[in-house]
Short mmCIF file of C-alpha atoms in Angstrom, two decimals:
data_model
loop_
_atom_site.label_atom_id
_atom_site.label_comp_id
_atom_site.label_asym_id
_atom_site.label_seq_id
_atom_site.Cartn_x
_atom_site.Cartn_y
_atom_site.Cartn_z
CA UNK O 161 0.19 -0.17 -0.01
CA UNK O 162 1.20 3.64 -1.07
CA UNK O 163 1.60 6.01 1.88
CA UNK O 164 -0.95 8.60 2.01
CA UNK O 165 0.27 11.76 3.24
CA UNK O 166 -1.21 13.78 6.02
CA UNK O 167 -4.30 15.55 4.70
CA UNK O 168 -3.13 18.76 6.48
CA UNK O 169 0.01 19.08 4.95
CA UNK O 170 2.18 18.52 8.19
CA UNK O 171 2.54 16.29 11.16
CA UNK O 172 -0.43 16.42 13.40
CA UNK O 173 -0.29 17.00 17.41
CA UNK O 174 -2.49 14.81 19.86
CA UNK O 175 -5.46 16.93 20.02
CA UNK O 176 -5.96 17.54 16.34
CA UNK O 177 -5.59 13.96 15.68
CA UNK O 178 -8.21 13.18 18.47
CA UNK O 179 -10.46 15.83 16.82
CA UNK O 180 -10.05 14.49 13.59
CA UNK O 181 -11.48 11.05 14.86
CA UNK O 182 -14.52 12.45 16.96
CA UNK O 183 -15.46 14.74 14.04
CA UNK O 184 -16.23 12.05 11.36
CA UNK O 185 -19.78 12.22 9.86
CA UNK O 186 -20.82 8.90 11.19
CA UNK O 187 -18.87 8.92 14.60
CA UNK O 188 -17.36 5.50 13.64
CA UNK O 189 -14.13 4.90 11.89
CA UNK O 190 -12.67 1.10 10.49
CA UNK O 191 -8.98 1.83 10.12
CA UNK O 192 -5.64 0.25 10.83
CA UNK O 193 -2.92 1.66 13.05
CA UNK O 194 -0.68 1.76 9.72
CA UNK O 195 -3.40 3.95 8.00
CA UNK O 196 -3.63 6.27 10.79
CA UNK O 197 0.19 6.69 11.13
CA UNK O 198 0.53 7.61 7.37
CA UNK O 199 -2.62 9.92 7.52
CA UNK O 200 -1.24 11.77 10.96
CA UNK O 201 2.45 11.69 9.92
CA UNK O 202 3.07 9.63 13.01
CA UNK O 203 4.90 6.26 13.80
CA UNK O 204 2.71 3.18 14.51
CA UNK O 205 3.75 2.98 17.85
CA UNK O 206 2.78 6.56 18.69
CA UNK O 207 -0.64 5.94 17.11
CA UNK O 208 -1.23 2.48 19.07
CA UNK O 209 -0.15 4.10 22.24
CA UNK O 210 -2.55 7.21 21.89
CA UNK O 211 -5.51 5.09 21.11
CA UNK O 212 -4.81 3.25 24.15
CA UNK O 213 -4.65 6.46 26.27
CA UNK O 214 -7.66 7.91 24.75
CA UNK O 215 -9.61 4.75 25.27
CA UNK O 216 -8.58 4.72 28.81
CA UNK O 217 -9.37 8.56 29.50
CA UNK O 218 -12.70 7.67 27.82
CA UNK O 219 -12.40 10.09 24.70
CA UNK O 220 -13.28 6.87 22.30
CA UNK O 221 -13.95 3.54 22.13
CA UNK O 222 -12.25 0.85 20.15
CA UNK O 223 -12.49 -2.82 19.47
CA UNK O 224 -11.00 -5.18 16.71
CA UNK O 225 -11.98 -5.65 13.26
CA UNK O 226 -11.37 -8.06 10.64
CA UNK O 227 -8.18 -8.09 8.85
CA UNK O 228 -6.01 -6.73 11.83
CA UNK O 229 -7.87 -3.47 11.62
CA UNK O 230 -9.72 -1.39 14.58
CA UNK O 231 -13.06 0.31 14.71
CA UNK O 232 -12.89 3.49 16.46
CA UNK O 233 -15.74 5.55 17.70
CA UNK O 234 -16.59 8.32 19.90
CA UNK O 235 -17.68 7.10 23.20
CA UNK O 236 -21.56 8.50 22.64
CA UNK O 237 -21.38 6.67 19.44
CA UNK O 238 -21.88 10.50 17.49
CA UNK O 239 -19.79 13.30 15.86
CA UNK O 240 -18.61 15.51 18.52
CA UNK O 241 -18.41 19.07 17.99
CA UNK O 242 -14.60 20.26 17.79
CA UNK O 243 -15.60 22.94 20.79
CA UNK O 244 -16.54 19.73 23.14
CA UNK O 245 -12.69 18.58 22.80
CA UNK O 246 -10.78 18.12 25.67
CA UNK O 247 -8.18 20.76 26.03
CA UNK O 248 -4.51 19.95 25.01
CA UNK O 249 -3.11 21.47 27.98
CA UNK O 250 -3.67 18.99 31.19
CA UNK O 251 -5.86 20.62 33.94
CA UNK O 252 -7.15 23.20 31.55
CA UNK O 253 -10.95 22.81 31.36
CA UNK O 254 -12.61 22.08 27.77
CA UNK O 255 -14.39 25.32 27.70
CA UNK O 256 -10.97 27.31 27.79
CA UNK O 257 -10.04 26.06 24.31
CA UNK O 258 -9.43 28.82 21.98
CA UNK O 259 -12.79 28.95 20.15
CA UNK O 260 -11.74 30.90 17.11
CA UNK O 261 -9.04 28.22 16.49
CA UNK O 262 -11.37 25.51 16.85
CA UNK O 263 -13.84 26.90 14.23
CA UNK O 264 -10.96 27.45 12.03
CA UNK O 265 -9.87 23.85 12.43
CA UNK O 266 -13.28 22.14 12.15
CA UNK O 267 -13.74 22.10 8.62
CA UNK O 268 -10.46 20.56 7.93
CA UNK O 269 -10.54 17.88 10.49
CA UNK O 270 -14.19 16.73 9.83
CA UNK O 271 -13.20 16.78 5.83
CA UNK O 272 -13.42 13.91 3.47
CA UNK O 273 -11.72 10.99 4.38
CA UNK O 274 -8.78 9.63 2.14
CA UNK O 275 -8.83 6.47 0.04
CA UNK O 276 -7.94 3.52 1.91
CA UNK O 277 -9.90 4.19 4.96
CA UNK O 278 -13.51 2.81 5.68
CA UNK O 279 -16.21 4.41 7.79
CA UNK O 280 -17.95 1.77 9.79
CA UNK O 281 -21.72 1.34 8.42
CA UNK O 282 -20.82 2.43 4.93
CA UNK O 283 -20.54 -1.11 3.66
CA UNK O 284 -22.34 -3.40 5.90
CA UNK O 285 -22.61 -6.24 3.44
CA UNK O 286 -18.69 -6.05 2.90
CA UNK O 287 -16.95 -9.43 2.98
CA UNK O 288 -13.73 -9.65 5.20
CA UNK O 289 -10.60 -9.28 3.27
CA UNK O 290 -9.27 -12.99 2.96
CA UNK O 291 -6.20 -12.26 1.21
CA UNK O 292 -4.97 -9.89 4.02
CA UNK O 293 -6.08 -12.50 6.78
CA UNK O 294 -4.33 -15.26 4.75
CA UNK O 295 -1.16 -13.13 4.35
CA UNK O 296 -1.39 -12.51 8.25
CA UNK O 297 -1.58 -15.88 9.03
CA UNK O 298 1.54 -16.94 6.63
CA UNK O 299 3.31 -13.90 8.35
CA UNK O 300 2.69 -15.54 11.75
CA UNK O 301 3.39 -18.97 10.74
CA UNK O 302 6.83 -17.84 9.21
CA UNK O 303 7.60 -15.90 12.34
CA UNK O 304 6.78 -18.71 14.27
CA UNK O 305 9.13 -20.73 12.73
CA UNK O 306 11.85 -18.29 12.85
CA UNK O 307 11.44 -18.14 16.42
CA UNK O 308 11.93 -21.99 16.88
CA UNK O 309 14.85 -21.94 14.50
CA UNK O 310 16.63 -19.31 16.50
CA UNK O 311 16.08 -20.69 19.93
CA UNK O 312 17.56 -23.79 18.82
CA UNK O 313 20.51 -22.35 17.26
CA UNK O 314 20.83 -20.14 20.74
CA UNK O 315 20.45 -23.65 22.51
CA UNK O 316 23.76 -25.31 20.68
CA UNK O 317 25.44 -22.02 21.03
CA UNK O 318 25.29 -21.79 24.47
CA UNK O 319 25.94 -25.50 25.16
CA UNK O 320 28.85 -25.00 22.68
CA UNK O 321 30.53 -21.84 24.52
CA UNK O 322 29.65 -23.47 28.09
CA UNK O 323 31.70 -26.49 27.10
CA UNK O 324 34.46 -24.41 26.09
CA UNK O 325 34.32 -22.07 28.89
CA UNK O 326 34.42 -24.94 31.56
CA UNK O 327 37.45 -26.20 29.64
CA UNK O 328 39.41 -23.20 30.67
CA UNK O 329 39.10 -23.66 34.00
CA UNK O 330 42.01 -25.28 36.16
CA UNK O 331 39.29 -25.95 39.19
CA UNK O 332 36.07 -27.29 38.97
CA UNK O 333 34.66 -23.60 40.59
CA UNK O 334 36.68 -22.02 37.93
CA UNK O 335 35.44 -24.09 35.20
CA UNK O 336 31.74 -23.32 36.46
CA UNK O 337 32.49 -19.77 36.60
CA UNK O 338 33.72 -19.63 33.26
CA UNK O 339 31.06 -21.58 31.65
CA UNK O 340 28.35 -19.36 33.56
CA UNK O 341 29.86 -16.26 32.25
CA UNK O 342 29.94 -18.11 28.76
CA UNK O 343 26.28 -18.57 28.76
CA UNK O 344 25.52 -15.00 30.03
CA UNK O 345 27.25 -13.60 27.18
CA UNK O 346 25.60 -15.77 24.68
CA UNK O 347 22.22 -15.38 26.15
CA UNK O 348 22.77 -11.42 26.07
CA UNK O 349 23.73 -11.93 22.43
CA UNK O 350 20.25 -13.66 21.85
CA UNK O 351 18.19 -10.49 22.98
CA UNK O 352 20.15 -7.83 22.05
CA UNK O 353 19.45 -7.18 18.57
CA UNK O 354 15.60 -7.45 19.10
CA UNK O 355 16.09 -4.77 22.06
CA UNK O 356 18.02 -2.71 19.87
CA UNK O 357 15.33 -2.80 17.07
CA UNK O 358 12.79 -1.95 19.37
CA UNK O 359 14.70 0.98 20.80
CA UNK O 360 15.48 2.17 17.09
CA UNK O 361 11.72 2.17 16.39
CA UNK O 362 10.95 4.14 19.43
CA UNK O 363 13.16 6.88 18.37
CA UNK O 364 15.63 6.12 21.42
CA UNK O 365 18.85 6.33 19.41
CA UNK O 366 21.25 6.58 21.90
CA UNK O 367 19.79 3.58 23.84
CA UNK O 368 19.59 1.35 20.66
CA UNK O 369 23.32 2.15 19.85
CA UNK O 370 24.36 0.94 23.14
CA UNK O 371 22.30 -2.15 22.49
CA UNK O 372 23.93 -2.85 19.26
CA UNK O 373 27.36 -2.01 20.76
CA UNK O 374 26.78 -4.45 23.59
CA UNK O 375 25.67 -7.17 20.89
CA UNK O 376 28.98 -6.47 19.17
CA UNK O 377 31.19 -6.95 22.44
CA UNK O 378 29.20 -9.98 23.31
CA UNK O 379 29.42 -11.59 19.61
CA UNK O 380 32.78 -11.47 19.68
CA UNK O 381 33.27 -12.81 23.26
CA UNK O 382 31.01 -15.74 21.87
CA UNK O 383 32.80 -15.74 18.40
CA UNK O 384 36.40 -16.75 20.49
CA UNK O 385 34.66 -19.40 22.20
CA UNK O 386 33.01 -20.86 19.12
CA UNK O 387 36.14 -20.63 17.31
CA UNK O 388 37.90 -22.52 20.19
CA UNK O 389 35.29 -25.27 20.32
CA UNK O 390 35.55 -25.86 16.64
CA UNK O 391 39.36 -25.68 16.01
CA UNK O 392 39.89 -27.86 19.07
CA UNK O 393 37.22 -30.55 17.93
CA UNK O 394 38.08 -30.30 14.38
CA UNK O 395 41.95 -30.46 15.11
CA UNK O 396 41.44 -33.39 17.25
CA UNK O 397 39.26 -35.27 14.49
CA UNK O 398 41.67 -34.11 11.71
CA UNK O 399 44.95 -35.33 13.53
CA UNK O 400 43.11 -38.87 14.34
CA UNK O 401 42.19 -39.24 10.72
CA UNK O 402 46.00 -38.00 9.60
CA UNK O 403 47.17 -40.91 11.84
CA UNK O 404 45.19 -43.47 10.61
CA UNK O 405 45.76 -42.27 6.93
CA UNK O 406 49.22 -42.33 7.57
CA UNK O 407 49.30 -45.94 9.07
CA UNK O 408 47.15 -47.11 6.27
CA UNK O 409 49.30 -45.56 3.65
CA UNK O 410 52.41 -47.18 5.27
CA UNK O 411 50.79 -50.40 5.53
CA UNK O 412 49.56 -50.24 2.07
CA UNK O 413 53.26 -49.65 0.71
CA UNK O 414 54.45 -52.75 2.66
CA UNK O 415 51.73 -54.80 1.30
CA UNK O 416 52.46 -54.04 -2.18
CA UNK O 417 56.18 -54.14 -1.79
CA UNK O 418 55.74 -58.00 -0.30
CA UNK O 419 53.33 -58.79 -2.95
CA UNK O 420 55.82 -57.99 -5.55
CA UNK O 421 58.66 -59.84 -3.72
CA UNK O 422 56.24 -62.94 -3.48
CA UNK O 423 55.32 -62.84 -7.11
CA UNK O 424 59.22 -63.31 -8.06
CA UNK O 425 59.38 -66.65 -5.86
CA UNK O 426 58.91 -69.51 -8.03
CA UNK O 427 59.36 -72.37 -5.78
CA UNK O 428 56.21 -74.26 -5.04
CA UNK O 429 57.52 -76.77 -2.75
CA UNK O 430 57.27 -76.84 1.08
CA UNK O 431 60.30 -76.47 3.04
CA UNK O 432 59.58 -80.04 4.65
CA UNK O 433 59.60 -81.49 0.78
CA UNK O 434 62.90 -79.79 -0.12
CA UNK O 435 64.34 -81.16 3.47
CA UNK O 436 63.71 -84.70 2.56
CA UNK O 437 65.08 -84.20 -1.08
CA UNK O 438 68.63 -82.45 1.02
CA UNK O 439 68.86 -85.52 2.94
CA UNK O 440 68.52 -87.67 -0.09
CA UNK O 441 70.92 -85.91 -1.93
CA UNK O 442 73.70 -86.03 0.93
CA UNK O 443 75.14 -89.46 0.52
CA UNK O 444 76.22 -88.21 -3.38
CA UNK O 445 78.43 -85.67 -1.77
CA UNK O 446 80.06 -88.07 0.33
CA UNK O 447 83.53 -87.79 -1.24
CA UNK O 448 83.55 -83.72 -0.68
CA UNK O 449 81.48 -83.68 2.18
CA UNK O 450 84.54 -83.47 4.72
CA UNK O 451 86.68 -81.52 2.12
CA UNK O 452 84.08 -78.57 2.07
CA UNK O 453 82.81 -78.72 5.47
CA UNK O 454 79.52 -80.00 4.58
CA UNK O 455 79.43 -78.29 0.75
CA UNK O 456 79.59 -74.78 2.65
CA UNK O 457 83.45 -73.93 1.47
CA UNK O 458 83.66 -75.15 -2.21
CA UNK O 459 86.92 -74.31 -3.75
CA UNK O 460 87.90 -77.08 -6.32
CA UNK O 461 85.90 -77.99 -9.49
CA UNK O 462 85.25 -81.47 -8.56
CA UNK O 463 83.92 -80.55 -5.16
CA UNK O 464 81.56 -78.00 -6.81
CA UNK O 465 80.47 -80.70 -9.10
CA UNK O 466 79.57 -83.08 -6.42
CA UNK O 467 78.12 -80.57 -4.21
CA UNK O 468 75.66 -78.68 -6.73
CA UNK O 469 72.63 -80.88 -6.50
CA UNK O 470 73.01 -80.04 -2.70
CA UNK O 471 73.25 -76.50 -3.08
CA UNK O 472 70.32 -76.13 -5.37
CA UNK O 473 68.49 -77.73 -2.94
CA UNK O 474 69.43 -75.49 -0.30
CA UNK O 475 68.86 -72.32 -2.41
CA UNK O 476 65.23 -73.88 -3.30
CA UNK O 477 64.71 -74.45 0.72
CA UNK O 478 65.79 -70.84 1.18
CA UNK O 479 63.21 -69.51 -1.20
CA UNK O 480 60.61 -71.67 0.26
CA UNK O 481 61.31 -70.42 3.69
CA UNK O 482 61.16 -66.92 2.53
CA UNK O 483 57.77 -67.09 0.64
CA UNK O 484 56.21 -68.76 3.99
CA UNK O 485 57.61 -65.88 5.72
CA UNK O 486 55.79 -63.29 3.02
CA UNK O 487 52.76 -65.10 3.20
CA UNK O 488 52.59 -64.96 7.01
CA UNK O 489 53.34 -61.22 6.97
CA UNK O 490 50.90 -60.55 4.08
CA UNK O 491 48.12 -62.20 6.25
CA UNK O 492 49.09 -60.06 9.22
CA UNK O 493 49.02 -56.80 7.19
CA UNK O 494 45.86 -57.79 5.70
CA UNK O 495 44.17 -58.16 8.92
CA UNK O 496 45.86 -55.02 10.44
CA UNK O 497 44.26 -52.83 7.68
CA UNK O 498 41.13 -54.17 7.90
CA UNK O 499 40.96 -53.26 11.53
CA UNK O 500 41.60 -49.57 10.78
CA UNK O 501 39.12 -47.20 9.74
CA UNK O 502 38.65 -46.16 6.19
CA UNK O 503 40.57 -42.71 6.14
CA UNK O 504 42.62 -41.95 2.88
CA UNK O 505 43.20 -38.18 3.94
CA UNK O 506 43.25 -36.18 6.85
CA UNK O 507 40.16 -33.61 6.06
CA UNK O 508 38.30 -35.27 2.98
CA UNK O 509 35.74 -32.23 3.06
CA UNK O 510 38.49 -29.48 2.78
CA UNK O 511 40.40 -31.62 0.40
CA UNK O 512 37.41 -32.29 -1.93
CA UNK O 513 36.12 -28.68 -1.68
CA UNK O 514 39.42 -27.40 -2.77
CA UNK O 515 39.53 -29.57 -5.92
CA UNK O 516 36.00 -28.91 -6.69
CA UNK O 517 36.62 -25.29 -6.65
CA UNK O 518 39.51 -25.52 -9.02
CA UNK O 519 37.60 -28.01 -11.16
CA UNK O 520 34.90 -25.63 -11.67
CA UNK O 521 37.07 -22.51 -12.33
CA UNK O 522 39.47 -24.33 -14.63
CA UNK O 523 42.03 -23.88 -12.35
CA UNK O 524 41.70 -20.07 -12.04
CA UNK O 525 40.78 -20.41 -8.20
CA UNK O 526 43.64 -21.39 -6.14
CA UNK O 527 41.96 -22.70 -3.12
CA UNK O 528 43.79 -25.20 -0.89
CA UNK O 529 42.50 -27.27 1.73
CA UNK O 530 43.78 -24.84 4.54
CA UNK O 531 41.54 -22.16 2.75
CA UNK O 532 38.39 -24.32 2.99
CA UNK O 533 39.48 -25.52 6.43
CA UNK O 534 39.41 -21.83 7.56
CA UNK O 535 36.27 -20.65 6.15
CA UNK O 536 34.69 -23.69 7.83
CA UNK O 537 35.80 -22.78 11.24
CA UNK O 538 34.67 -19.26 10.53
CA UNK O 539 31.11 -20.38 9.19
CA UNK O 540 30.93 -22.72 12.23
CA UNK O 541 31.96 -20.12 14.80
CA UNK O 542 29.60 -17.29 13.37
CA UNK O 543 26.60 -19.43 13.01
CA UNK O 544 25.70 -19.77 16.42
CA UNK O 545 25.66 -15.90 16.71
CA UNK O 546 22.92 -15.10 14.29
CA UNK O 547 19.95 -16.13 16.80
CA UNK O 548 19.81 -12.88 17.89
CA UNK O 549 19.41 -11.81 14.30
CA UNK O 550 16.86 -14.52 13.38
CA UNK O 551 14.70 -13.46 16.27
CA UNK O 552 14.68 -9.82 15.32
CA UNK O 553 13.58 -10.93 11.85
CA UNK O 554 10.68 -12.91 13.48
CA UNK O 555 9.81 -9.86 15.45
CA UNK O 556 9.83 -7.71 12.41
CA UNK O 557 7.63 -10.16 10.46
CA UNK O 558 4.90 -10.73 13.15
CA UNK O 559 1.94 -8.88 12.40
CA UNK O 560 2.25 -5.41 13.84
CA UNK O 561 5.66 -5.95 14.81
CA UNK O 562 7.22 -3.31 12.50
CA UNK O 563 6.33 0.21 12.79
CA UNK O 564 6.37 2.58 9.53
CA UNK O 565 8.96 5.54 9.63
CA UNK O 566 8.26 8.58 7.30
CA UNK O 567 10.86 7.72 4.68
CA UNK O 568 11.62 9.41 1.01
CA UNK O 569 10.56 6.45 -0.61
CA UNK O 570 6.66 6.87 0.70
CA UNK O 571 6.21 3.09 0.94
CA UNK O 572 5.23 1.07 4.27
CA UNK O 573 4.65 -2.65 4.95
CA UNK O 574 1.14 -3.59 5.13
#
């Protein structure tokens, strides 16, 4: 809805606005707070407070109407003459009001009602504005959802900061005090944005600036705790994964080396079978056995020829023993690798995100896993601090929760 300029060319005073209400032709007016704020050049909070005060003082009567509007009427349910208005000065009787000024303002204050403002009784058969009602319900639902989300974020943020604050204490009492201080700071950061917004809308700019300054301070304190929590836990997990990945890499390299060596061994016989063949071959070397110290110190050609079959069997026996040892080690390595968790890199998220960024930008973005890890810590540290901002948005979205300010654009929310 476009803003409607005040019908009198400037901002009305309290008594002028009250007289305008009391001097409508039918004595009744169906209007919203936002429309009155636009007509009188006021803020919505001021309109609401004046209507409440005038009702308590018995000057007007009001009740709720469909679509979030108000049905405003004079107490006598009839037009009241301007000369019967209550004096703007407390303690001065009404008959002391400047009669000439009242007669001058009367035709202006009782003039035609601008577009968008309805007088009660003009359209008795009119149906409620269902679109406005449905929009109001949608805003209420979204606002409630935002509040729930904000409370959930705040709960986890408070637990994070309390945990980290307790970690810094040397004694149980110190841990409790630090945890409590962290909880207080986080709770303060939750409510300060909404407080600052309300103070700003009430034009209490100094108090609003103080609220936002305190929010900045508490947010910095909470951010430090969140950074400590995120870095500590992520560092521990990353270190554990790095250790596991290093162990897997080392064992895998050893496994591949043994497999290559195993494939080079062609001896199919067992050690026991080769020992039996050695026993059978020993009598054939009897002539050179003593001279060569059991075919271990061969220096003559004839001794070499006599010991050749036995030396071949001994070589085969050594290969068979090495083969059996490799098979046993391969078995143990396979069991050890299976017991380790599957971890190939220390930080797969950072590594994959960095490679994906480089791939999407054809190598133009020189992002490293360390950059991604730092961005992740920053995001996890800042996320718990948005609970207060989400709460402020929920309050602004709630019907009637925002107040129109007089701005250059000339627009305000419905």
